[in-house]
Tab-separated table of C-alpha atoms in Angstrom:
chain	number	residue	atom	x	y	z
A	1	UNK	CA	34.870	-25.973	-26.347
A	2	UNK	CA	34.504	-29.843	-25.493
A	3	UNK	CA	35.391	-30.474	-29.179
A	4	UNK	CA	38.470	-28.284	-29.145
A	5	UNK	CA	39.537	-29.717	-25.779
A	6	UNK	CA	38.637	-33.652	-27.215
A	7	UNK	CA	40.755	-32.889	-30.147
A	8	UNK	CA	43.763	-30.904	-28.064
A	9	UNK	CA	44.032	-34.269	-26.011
A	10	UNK	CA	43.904	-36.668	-29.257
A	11	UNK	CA	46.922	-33.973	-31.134
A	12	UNK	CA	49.062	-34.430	-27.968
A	13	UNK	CA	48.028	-38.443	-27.982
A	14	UNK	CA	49.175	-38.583	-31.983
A	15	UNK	CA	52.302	-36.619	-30.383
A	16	UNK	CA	53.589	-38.981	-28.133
A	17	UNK	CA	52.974	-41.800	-30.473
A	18	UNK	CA	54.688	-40.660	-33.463
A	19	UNK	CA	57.746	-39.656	-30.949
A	20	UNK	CA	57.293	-43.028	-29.045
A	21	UNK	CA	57.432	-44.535	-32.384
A	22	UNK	CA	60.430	-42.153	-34.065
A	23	UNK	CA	62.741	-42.625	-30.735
A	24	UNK	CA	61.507	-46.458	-31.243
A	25	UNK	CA	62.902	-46.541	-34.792
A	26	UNK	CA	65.499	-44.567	-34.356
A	27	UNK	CA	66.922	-47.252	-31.886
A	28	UNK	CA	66.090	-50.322	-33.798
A	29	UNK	CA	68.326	-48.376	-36.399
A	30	UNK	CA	71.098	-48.363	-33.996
A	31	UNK	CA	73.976	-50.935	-35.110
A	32	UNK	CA	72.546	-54.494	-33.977
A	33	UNK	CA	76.041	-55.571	-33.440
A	34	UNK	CA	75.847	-54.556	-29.844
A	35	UNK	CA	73.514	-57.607	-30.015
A	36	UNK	CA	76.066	-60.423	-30.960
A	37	UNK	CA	76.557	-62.924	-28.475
A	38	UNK	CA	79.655	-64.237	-28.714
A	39	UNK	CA	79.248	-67.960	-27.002
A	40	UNK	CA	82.148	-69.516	-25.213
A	41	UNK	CA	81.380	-73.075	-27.950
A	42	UNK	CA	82.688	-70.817	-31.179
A	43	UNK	CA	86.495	-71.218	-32.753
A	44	UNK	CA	88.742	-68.597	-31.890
A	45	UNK	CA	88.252	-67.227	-35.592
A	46	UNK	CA	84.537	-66.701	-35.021
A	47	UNK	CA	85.583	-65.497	-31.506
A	48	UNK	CA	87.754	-62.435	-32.569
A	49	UNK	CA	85.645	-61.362	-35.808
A	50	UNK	CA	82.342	-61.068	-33.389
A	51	UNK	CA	84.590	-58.969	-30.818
A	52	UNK	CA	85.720	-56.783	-33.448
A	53	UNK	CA	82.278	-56.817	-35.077
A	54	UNK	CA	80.889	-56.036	-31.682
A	55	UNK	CA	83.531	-53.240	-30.462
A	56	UNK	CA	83.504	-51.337	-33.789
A	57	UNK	CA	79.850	-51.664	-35.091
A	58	UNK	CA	80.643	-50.157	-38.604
A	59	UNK	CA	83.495	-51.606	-40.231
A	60	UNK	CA	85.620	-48.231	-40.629
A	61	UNK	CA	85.558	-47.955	-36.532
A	62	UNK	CA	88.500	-50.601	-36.437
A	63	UNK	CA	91.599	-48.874	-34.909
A	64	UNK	CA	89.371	-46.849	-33.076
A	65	UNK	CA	89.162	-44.488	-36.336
A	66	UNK	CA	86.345	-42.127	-36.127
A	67	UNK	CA	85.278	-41.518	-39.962
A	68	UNK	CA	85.644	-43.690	-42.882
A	69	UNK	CA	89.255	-43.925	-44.129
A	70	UNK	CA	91.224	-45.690	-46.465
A	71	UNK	CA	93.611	-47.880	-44.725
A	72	UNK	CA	95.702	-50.878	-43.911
A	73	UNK	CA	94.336	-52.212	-41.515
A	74	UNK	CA	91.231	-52.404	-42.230
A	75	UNK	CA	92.119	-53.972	-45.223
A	76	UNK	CA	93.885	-56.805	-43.416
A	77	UNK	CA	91.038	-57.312	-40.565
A	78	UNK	CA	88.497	-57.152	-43.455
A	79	UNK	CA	90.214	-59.656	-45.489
A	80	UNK	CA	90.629	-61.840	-42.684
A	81	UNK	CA	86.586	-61.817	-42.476
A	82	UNK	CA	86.041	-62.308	-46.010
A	83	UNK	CA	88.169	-65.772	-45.525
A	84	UNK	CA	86.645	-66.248	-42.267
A	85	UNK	CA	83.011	-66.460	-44.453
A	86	UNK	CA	84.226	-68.887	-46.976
A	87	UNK	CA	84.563	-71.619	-44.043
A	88	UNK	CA	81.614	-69.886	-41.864
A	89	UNK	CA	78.898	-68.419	-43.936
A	90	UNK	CA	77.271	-65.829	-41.164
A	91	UNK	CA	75.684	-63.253	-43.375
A	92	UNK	CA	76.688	-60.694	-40.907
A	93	UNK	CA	80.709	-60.889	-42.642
A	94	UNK	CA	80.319	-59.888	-45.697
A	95	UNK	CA	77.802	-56.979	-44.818
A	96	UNK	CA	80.453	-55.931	-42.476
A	97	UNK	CA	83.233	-56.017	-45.306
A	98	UNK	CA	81.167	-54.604	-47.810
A	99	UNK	CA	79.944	-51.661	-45.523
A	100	UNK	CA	83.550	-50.174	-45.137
A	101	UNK	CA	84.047	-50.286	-48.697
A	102	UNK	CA	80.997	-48.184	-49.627
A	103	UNK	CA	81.943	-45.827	-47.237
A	104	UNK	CA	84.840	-44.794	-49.094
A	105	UNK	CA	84.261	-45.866	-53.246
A	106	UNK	CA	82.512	-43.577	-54.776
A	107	UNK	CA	80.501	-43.788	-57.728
A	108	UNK	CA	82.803	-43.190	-60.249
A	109	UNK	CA	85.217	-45.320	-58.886
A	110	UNK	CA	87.545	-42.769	-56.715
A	111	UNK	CA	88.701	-43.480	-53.321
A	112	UNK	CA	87.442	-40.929	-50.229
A	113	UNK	CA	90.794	-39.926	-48.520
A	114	UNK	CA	93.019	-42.191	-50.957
A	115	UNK	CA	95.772	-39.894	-52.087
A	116	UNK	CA	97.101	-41.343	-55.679
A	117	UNK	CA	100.058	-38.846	-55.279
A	118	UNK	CA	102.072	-39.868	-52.211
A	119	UNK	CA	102.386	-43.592	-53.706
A	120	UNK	CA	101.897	-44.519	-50.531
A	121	UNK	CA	102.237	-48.083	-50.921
A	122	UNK	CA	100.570	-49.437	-47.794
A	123	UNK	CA	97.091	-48.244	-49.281
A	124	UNK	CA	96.600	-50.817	-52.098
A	125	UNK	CA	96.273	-53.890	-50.004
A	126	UNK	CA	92.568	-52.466	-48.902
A	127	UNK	CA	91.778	-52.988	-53.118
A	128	UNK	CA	91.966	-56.815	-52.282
A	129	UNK	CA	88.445	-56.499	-50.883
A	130	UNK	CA	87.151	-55.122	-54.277
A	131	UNK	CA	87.795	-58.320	-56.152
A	132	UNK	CA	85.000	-60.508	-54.481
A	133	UNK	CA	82.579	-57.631	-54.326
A	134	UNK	CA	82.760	-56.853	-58.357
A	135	UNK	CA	82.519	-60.596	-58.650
A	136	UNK	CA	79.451	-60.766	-56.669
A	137	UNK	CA	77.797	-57.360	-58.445
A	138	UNK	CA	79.237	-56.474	-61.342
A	139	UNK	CA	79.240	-52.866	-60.203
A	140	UNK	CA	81.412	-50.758	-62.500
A	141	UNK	CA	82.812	-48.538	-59.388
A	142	UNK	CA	84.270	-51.200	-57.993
A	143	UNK	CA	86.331	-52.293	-61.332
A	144	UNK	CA	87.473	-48.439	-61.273
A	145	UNK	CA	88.536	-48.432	-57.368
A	146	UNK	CA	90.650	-51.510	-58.541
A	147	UNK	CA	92.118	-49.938	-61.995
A	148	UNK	CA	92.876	-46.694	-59.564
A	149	UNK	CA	95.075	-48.875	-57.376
A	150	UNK	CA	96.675	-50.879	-60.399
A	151	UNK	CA	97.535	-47.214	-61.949
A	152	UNK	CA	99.611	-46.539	-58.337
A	153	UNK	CA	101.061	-49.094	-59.456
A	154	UNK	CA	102.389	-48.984	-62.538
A	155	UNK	CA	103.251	-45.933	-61.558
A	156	UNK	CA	105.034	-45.952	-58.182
A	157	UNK	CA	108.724	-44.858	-57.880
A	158	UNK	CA	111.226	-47.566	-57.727
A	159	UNK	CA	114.906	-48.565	-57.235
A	160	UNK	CA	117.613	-48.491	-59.610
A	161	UNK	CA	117.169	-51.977	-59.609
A	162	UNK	CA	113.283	-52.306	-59.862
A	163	UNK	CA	112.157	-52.537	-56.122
A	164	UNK	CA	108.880	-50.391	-55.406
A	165	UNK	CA	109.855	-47.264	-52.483
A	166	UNK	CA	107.347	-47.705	-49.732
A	167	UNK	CA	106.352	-44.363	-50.167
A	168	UNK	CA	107.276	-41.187	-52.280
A	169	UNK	CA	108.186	-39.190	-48.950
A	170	UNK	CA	110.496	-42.198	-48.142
A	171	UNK	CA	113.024	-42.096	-51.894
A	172	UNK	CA	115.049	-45.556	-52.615
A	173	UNK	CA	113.856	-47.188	-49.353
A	174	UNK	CA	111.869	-51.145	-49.642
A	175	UNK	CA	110.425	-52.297	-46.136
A	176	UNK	CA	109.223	-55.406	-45.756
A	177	UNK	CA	106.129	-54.204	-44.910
A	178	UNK	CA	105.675	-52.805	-48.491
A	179	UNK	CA	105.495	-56.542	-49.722
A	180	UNK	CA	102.205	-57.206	-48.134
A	181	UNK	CA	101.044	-53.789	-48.854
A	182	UNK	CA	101.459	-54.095	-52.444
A	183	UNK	CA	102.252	-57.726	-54.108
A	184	UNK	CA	99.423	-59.834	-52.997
A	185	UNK	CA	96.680	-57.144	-54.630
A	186	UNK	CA	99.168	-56.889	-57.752
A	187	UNK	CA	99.623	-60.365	-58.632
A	188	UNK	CA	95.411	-61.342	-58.119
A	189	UNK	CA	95.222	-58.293	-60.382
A	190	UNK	CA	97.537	-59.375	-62.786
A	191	UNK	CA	96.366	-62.779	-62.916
A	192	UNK	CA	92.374	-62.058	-62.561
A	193	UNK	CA	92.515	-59.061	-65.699
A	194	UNK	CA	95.880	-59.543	-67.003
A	195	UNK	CA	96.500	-62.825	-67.653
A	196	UNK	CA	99.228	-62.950	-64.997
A	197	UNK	CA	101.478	-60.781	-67.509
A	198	UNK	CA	102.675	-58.891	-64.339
A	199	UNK	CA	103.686	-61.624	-62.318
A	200	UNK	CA	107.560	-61.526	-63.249
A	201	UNK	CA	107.379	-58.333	-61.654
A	202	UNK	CA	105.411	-59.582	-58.469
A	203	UNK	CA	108.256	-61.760	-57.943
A	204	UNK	CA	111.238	-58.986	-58.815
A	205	UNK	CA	109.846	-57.496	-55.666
A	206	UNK	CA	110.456	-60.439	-53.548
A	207	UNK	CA	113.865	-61.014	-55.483
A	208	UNK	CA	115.085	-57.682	-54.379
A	209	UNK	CA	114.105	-57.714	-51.119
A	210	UNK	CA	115.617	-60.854	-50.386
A	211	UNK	CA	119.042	-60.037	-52.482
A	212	UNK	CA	119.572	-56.818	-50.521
A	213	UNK	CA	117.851	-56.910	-47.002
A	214	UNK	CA	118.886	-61.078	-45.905
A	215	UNK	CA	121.277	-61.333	-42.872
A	216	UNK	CA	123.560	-63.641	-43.910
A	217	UNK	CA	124.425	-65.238	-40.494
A	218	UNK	CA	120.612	-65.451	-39.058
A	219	UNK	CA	119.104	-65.779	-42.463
A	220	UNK	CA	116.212	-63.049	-40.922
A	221	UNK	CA	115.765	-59.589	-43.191
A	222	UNK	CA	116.513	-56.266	-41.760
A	223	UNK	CA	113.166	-54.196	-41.852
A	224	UNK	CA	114.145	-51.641	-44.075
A	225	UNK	CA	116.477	-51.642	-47.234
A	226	UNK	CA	118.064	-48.308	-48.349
A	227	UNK	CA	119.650	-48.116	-52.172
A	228	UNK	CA	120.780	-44.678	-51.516
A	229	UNK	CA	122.318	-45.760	-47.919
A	230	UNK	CA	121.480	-42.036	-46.982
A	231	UNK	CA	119.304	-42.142	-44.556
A	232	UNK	CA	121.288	-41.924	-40.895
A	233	UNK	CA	119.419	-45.531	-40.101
A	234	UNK	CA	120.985	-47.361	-42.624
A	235	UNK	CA	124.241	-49.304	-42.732
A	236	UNK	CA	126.898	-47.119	-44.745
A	237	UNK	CA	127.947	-50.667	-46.626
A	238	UNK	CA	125.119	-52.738	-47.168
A	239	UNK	CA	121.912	-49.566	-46.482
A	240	UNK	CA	120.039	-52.099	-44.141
A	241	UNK	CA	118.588	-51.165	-41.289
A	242	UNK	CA	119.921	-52.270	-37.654
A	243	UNK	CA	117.766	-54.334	-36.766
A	244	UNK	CA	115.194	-57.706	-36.935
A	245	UNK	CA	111.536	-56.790	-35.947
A	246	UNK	CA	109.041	-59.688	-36.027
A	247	UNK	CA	106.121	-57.965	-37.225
A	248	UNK	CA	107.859	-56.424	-40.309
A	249	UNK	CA	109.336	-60.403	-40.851
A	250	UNK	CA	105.385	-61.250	-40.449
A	251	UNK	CA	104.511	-58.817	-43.110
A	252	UNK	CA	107.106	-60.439	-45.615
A	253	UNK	CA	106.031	-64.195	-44.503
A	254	UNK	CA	102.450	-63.861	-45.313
A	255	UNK	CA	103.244	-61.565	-48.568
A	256	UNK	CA	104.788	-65.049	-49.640
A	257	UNK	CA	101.909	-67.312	-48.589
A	258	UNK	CA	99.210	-64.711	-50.048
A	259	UNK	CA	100.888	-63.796	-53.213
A	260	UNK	CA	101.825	-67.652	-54.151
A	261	UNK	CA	98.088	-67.906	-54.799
A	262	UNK	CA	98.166	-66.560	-58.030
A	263	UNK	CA	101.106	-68.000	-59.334
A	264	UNK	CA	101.173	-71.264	-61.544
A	265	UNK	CA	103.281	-74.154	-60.676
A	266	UNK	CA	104.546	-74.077	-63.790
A	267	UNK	CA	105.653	-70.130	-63.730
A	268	UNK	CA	109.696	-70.263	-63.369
A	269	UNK	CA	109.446	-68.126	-60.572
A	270	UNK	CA	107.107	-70.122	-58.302
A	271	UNK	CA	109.894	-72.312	-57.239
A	272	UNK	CA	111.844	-69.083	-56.298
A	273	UNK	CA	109.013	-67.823	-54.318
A	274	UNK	CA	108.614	-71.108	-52.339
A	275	UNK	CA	112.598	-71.425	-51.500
A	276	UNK	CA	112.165	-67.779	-50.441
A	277	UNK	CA	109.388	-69.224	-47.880
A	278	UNK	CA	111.464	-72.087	-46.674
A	279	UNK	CA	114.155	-69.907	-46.282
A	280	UNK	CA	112.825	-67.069	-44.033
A	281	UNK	CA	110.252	-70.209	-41.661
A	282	UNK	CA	113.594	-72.404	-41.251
A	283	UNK	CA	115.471	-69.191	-39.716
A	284	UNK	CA	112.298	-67.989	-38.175
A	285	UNK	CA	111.800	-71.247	-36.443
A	286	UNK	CA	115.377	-70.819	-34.834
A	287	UNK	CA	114.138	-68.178	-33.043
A	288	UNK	CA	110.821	-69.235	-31.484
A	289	UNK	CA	110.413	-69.069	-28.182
A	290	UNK	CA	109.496	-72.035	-26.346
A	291	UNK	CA	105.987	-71.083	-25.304
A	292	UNK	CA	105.455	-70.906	-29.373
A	293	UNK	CA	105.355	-66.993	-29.435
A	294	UNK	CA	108.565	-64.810	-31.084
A	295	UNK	CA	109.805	-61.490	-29.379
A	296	UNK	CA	109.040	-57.925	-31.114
A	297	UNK	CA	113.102	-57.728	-31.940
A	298	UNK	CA	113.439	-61.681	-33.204
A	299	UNK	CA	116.576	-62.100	-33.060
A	300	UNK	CA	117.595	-60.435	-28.695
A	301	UNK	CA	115.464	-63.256	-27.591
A	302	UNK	CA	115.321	-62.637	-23.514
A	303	UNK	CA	116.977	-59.608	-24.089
A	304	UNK	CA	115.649	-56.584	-21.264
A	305	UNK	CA	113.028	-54.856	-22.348
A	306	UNK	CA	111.783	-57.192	-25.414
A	307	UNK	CA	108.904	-59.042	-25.059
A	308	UNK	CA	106.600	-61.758	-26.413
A	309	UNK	CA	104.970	-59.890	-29.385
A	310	UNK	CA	101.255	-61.396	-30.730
A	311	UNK	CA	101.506	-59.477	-34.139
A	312	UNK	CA	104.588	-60.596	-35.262
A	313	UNK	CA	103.308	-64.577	-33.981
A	314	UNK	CA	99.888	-64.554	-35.399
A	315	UNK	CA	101.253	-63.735	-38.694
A	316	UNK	CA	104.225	-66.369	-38.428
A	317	UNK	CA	101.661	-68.725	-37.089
A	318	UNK	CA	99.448	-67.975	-40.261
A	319	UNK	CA	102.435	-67.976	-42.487
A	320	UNK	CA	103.884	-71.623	-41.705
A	321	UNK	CA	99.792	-72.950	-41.274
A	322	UNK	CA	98.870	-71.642	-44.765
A	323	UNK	CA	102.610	-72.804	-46.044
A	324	UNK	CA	102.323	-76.104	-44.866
A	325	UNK	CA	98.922	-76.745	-45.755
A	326	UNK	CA	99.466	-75.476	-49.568
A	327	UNK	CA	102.369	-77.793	-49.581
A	328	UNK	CA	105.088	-74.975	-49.786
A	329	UNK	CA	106.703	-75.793	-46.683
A	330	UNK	CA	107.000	-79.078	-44.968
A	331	UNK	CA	104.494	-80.503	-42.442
A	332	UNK	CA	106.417	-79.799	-39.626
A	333	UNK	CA	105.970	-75.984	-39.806
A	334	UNK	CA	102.004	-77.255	-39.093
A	335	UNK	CA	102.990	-78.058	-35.674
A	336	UNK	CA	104.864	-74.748	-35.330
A	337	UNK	CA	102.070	-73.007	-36.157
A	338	UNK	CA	99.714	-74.687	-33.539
A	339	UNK	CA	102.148	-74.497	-31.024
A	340	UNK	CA	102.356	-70.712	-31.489
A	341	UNK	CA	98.280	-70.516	-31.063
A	342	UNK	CA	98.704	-71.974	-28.105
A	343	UNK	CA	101.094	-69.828	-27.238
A	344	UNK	CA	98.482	-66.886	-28.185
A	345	UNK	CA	95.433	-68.133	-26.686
A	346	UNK	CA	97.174	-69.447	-23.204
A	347	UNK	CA	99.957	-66.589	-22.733
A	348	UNK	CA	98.593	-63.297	-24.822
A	349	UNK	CA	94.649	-63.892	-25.117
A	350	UNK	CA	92.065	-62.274	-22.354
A	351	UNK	CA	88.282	-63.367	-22.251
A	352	UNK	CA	86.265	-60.838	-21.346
A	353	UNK	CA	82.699	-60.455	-19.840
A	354	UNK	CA	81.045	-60.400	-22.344
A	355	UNK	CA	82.762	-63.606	-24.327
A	356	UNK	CA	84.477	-61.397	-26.288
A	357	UNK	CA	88.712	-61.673	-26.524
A	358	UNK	CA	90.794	-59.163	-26.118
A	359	UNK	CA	95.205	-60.209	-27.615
A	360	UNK	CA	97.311	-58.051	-25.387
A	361	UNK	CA	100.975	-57.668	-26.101
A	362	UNK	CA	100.793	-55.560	-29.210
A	363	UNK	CA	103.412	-53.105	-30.688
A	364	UNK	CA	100.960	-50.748	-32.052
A	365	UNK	CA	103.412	-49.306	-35.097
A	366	UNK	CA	107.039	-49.344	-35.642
A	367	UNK	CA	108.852	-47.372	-38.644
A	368	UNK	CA	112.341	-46.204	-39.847
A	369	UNK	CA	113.185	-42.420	-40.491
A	370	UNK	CA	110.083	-39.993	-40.506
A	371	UNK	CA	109.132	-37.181	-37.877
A	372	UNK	CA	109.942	-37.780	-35.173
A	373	UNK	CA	113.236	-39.793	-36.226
A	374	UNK	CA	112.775	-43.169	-35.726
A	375	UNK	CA	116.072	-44.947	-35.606
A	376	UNK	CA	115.669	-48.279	-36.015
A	377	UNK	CA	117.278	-49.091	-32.453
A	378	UNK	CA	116.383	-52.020	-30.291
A	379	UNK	CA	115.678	-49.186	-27.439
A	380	UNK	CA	112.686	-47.687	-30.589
A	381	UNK	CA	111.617	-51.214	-30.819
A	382	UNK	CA	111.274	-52.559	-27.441
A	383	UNK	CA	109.751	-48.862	-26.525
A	384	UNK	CA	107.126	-48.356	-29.109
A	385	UNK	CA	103.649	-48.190	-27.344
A	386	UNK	CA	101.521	-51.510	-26.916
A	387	UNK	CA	97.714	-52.011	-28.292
A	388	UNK	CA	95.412	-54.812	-27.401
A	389	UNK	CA	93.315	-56.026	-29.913
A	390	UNK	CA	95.854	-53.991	-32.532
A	391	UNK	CA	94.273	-55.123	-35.769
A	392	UNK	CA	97.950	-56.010	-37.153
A	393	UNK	CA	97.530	-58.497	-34.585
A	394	UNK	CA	93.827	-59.663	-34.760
A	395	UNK	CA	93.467	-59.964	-38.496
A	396	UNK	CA	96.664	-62.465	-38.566
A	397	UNK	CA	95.169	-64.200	-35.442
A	398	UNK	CA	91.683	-64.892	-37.245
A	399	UNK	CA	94.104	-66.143	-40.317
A	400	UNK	CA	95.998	-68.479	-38.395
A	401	UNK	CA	92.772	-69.466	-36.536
A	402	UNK	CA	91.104	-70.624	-40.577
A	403	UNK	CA	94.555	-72.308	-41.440
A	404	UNK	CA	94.513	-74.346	-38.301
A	405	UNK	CA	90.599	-75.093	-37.876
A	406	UNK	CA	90.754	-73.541	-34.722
């Protein structure tokens, strides 16, 4: 009886241990990054990756998703990371990086919740992530992620005169936003397994952007561009939409900057590419507001109801840093660029307890057409809801943050 009692208490003992020790593992398992101090000494770059790193422990948690998706903006925050290691190399980035993107390809190269049917072209800028992680393993699922995206491509519907449509639910329409989406991914693919053979094409999209969506008076581009001139937003003689938003001008800025990379000096259409660059900064710079920062509608500066918007700045502020320091545009867009990070970190930037930073002022998405209607109006623009620490906002920001050593 002593024996069965002896080894009753000893069972029970083993018990608690091995669920002492299961809870104990199951925590350690937890994601550490509720550990990362984020120390009031780091540059802001360091500052906003932790945050984000911090807030959204796995990688596919930014934009407050709640499973793994295939996205924008992940693809933008994540890229801004990957930079952010090349300068700073914290192991923790490219784990991060690398852990949304094996979330979603698949071993035989196919994309969880990618849809290769609605050419959809804001989902190939997420493939620019692929290129440094084949480099670095030589893992064939990767290479067939990329040649997946690269089919959407050759593939996706276009103008009459060669422009991509942003999406196949959205016929004879270019946004600006499409050129970021698509052209910096396309012309690394076309010069990393193509030898650049595409790039002509990289640059017709720029080309008909810029033919059919410049204001001639501001020298800004209307967001959207309609061939058909169907849709009730656009203008019935040119198909432009009504009017100037900064984020959608931030998009086209840093397509330049980003897809520039992979084109040779010596390619005739480099040249093009840069005038395009110097073009857009010298009208952007007329309308910067002087605490450095641009308002969501560019052009109604002061106007009621606009505001100060840190998307659209971050990305000018990355855009002029990047084009200055590559030698595209002069050095005087440097100093624009650092005076609108100061305008971000003193106006638009909140510390938190923590250390972390939180950039408030945010549009959180703007369109043209869809359901329900958007118009294009200044009223939709200066009414679309706000997001701190949108990542169309804090990917830019870490961007700028590299290009300026800050």
């Amino acid at each position: 009886m002593k024996n069965n009692k002896k080894r009753g208490y000893f069972t029970a003992a083993v018990l608690v241990c091995l669920i002492a020790f299961t809870s104990c593992k199951v925590t350690s398992q937890e994601p550490a990054k509720k550990d990362i101090v984020i120390s009031k000494d780091l540059k802001w770059s360091d500052k906003m990756a932790l945050t984000l790193m911090k807030r959204h422990p796995e990688a596919y948690m930014i934009d407050d998703s709640k499973a793994p998706k295939w996205d924008y903006v992940h693809g933008l925050v994540l890229h801004s990371i990957e930079e952010l290691y090349k300068v700073n190399p914290d192991p923790r980035y490219p784990v991060y990086v690398k852990g949304y993107v094996d979330a979603l390809v698949q071993n035989d190269g196919t994309i969880k919740t990618y849809e290769l049917d609605k050419y959809n072209i804001d989902m190939v800028v997420s493939g620019r992530l692929l290129f440094n992680i084949y480099d670095k393993t030589k893992e064939e699922k990767y290479l067939k992620a990329m040649q997946l995206l690269r089919k959407q491509i050759a593939e996706q519907p276009r103008t009459k005169s060669g422009g991509f449509w942003h999406k196949n639910i959205y016929p004879n329409q270019m946004w600006l936003d499409g050129l970021y989406m698509g052209e910096p991914f396309y012309a690394q693919y076309t010069a990393t397994f193509e030898e650049g053979k595409s790039l002509d094409d990289v640059a017709k999209q720029f080309e008909q952007i810029q033919l059919h969506a410049t204001d001639p008076k501001t020298g800004l581009l209307y967001h959207g561009w309609d061939e058909s001139k169907a849709m009730p937003w656009a203008n019935k003689e040119t198909g432009n939409s009504p009017n100037f938003w900064s984020r959608a001008l931030g998009w086209y800025a840093m397509a330049l900057v980003d897809a520039l990379d992979y084109f040779p000096k010596e390619h005739p259409k480099q040249k093009e590419l840069v005038k395009y660059l110097n073009d857009v900064s010298a009208s952007l710079a007329k309308f910067q507001d002087k605490s450095g920062l641009w308002y969501q509608v560019t052009d109604k500066v002061g106007k009621k109801g606009n505001y100060l918007e840190a998307s659209g700045s971050s990305m000018f502020a990355y855009a002029f840093a990047k084009g200055a320091n590559k030698g595209y545009l002069p050095a005087k867009y440097k100093k624009l660029a650092n005076k609108a990070f100061d305008g971000l970190t003193t106006k638009l930037i909140k510390v938190d307890a923590d250390g972390g930073i939180t950039l408030t002022q945010a549009c959180q998405v703007a369109g043209l057409g869809g359901t329900p209607y958007r118009d294009g109006s200044y009223d939709y623009y200066v009414n679309e809801k706000k997001k701190d620490n949108d990542p169309k906002a804090t990917g830019p920001f870490i961007l700028a943050a590299l290009e300026l050593n800050r």
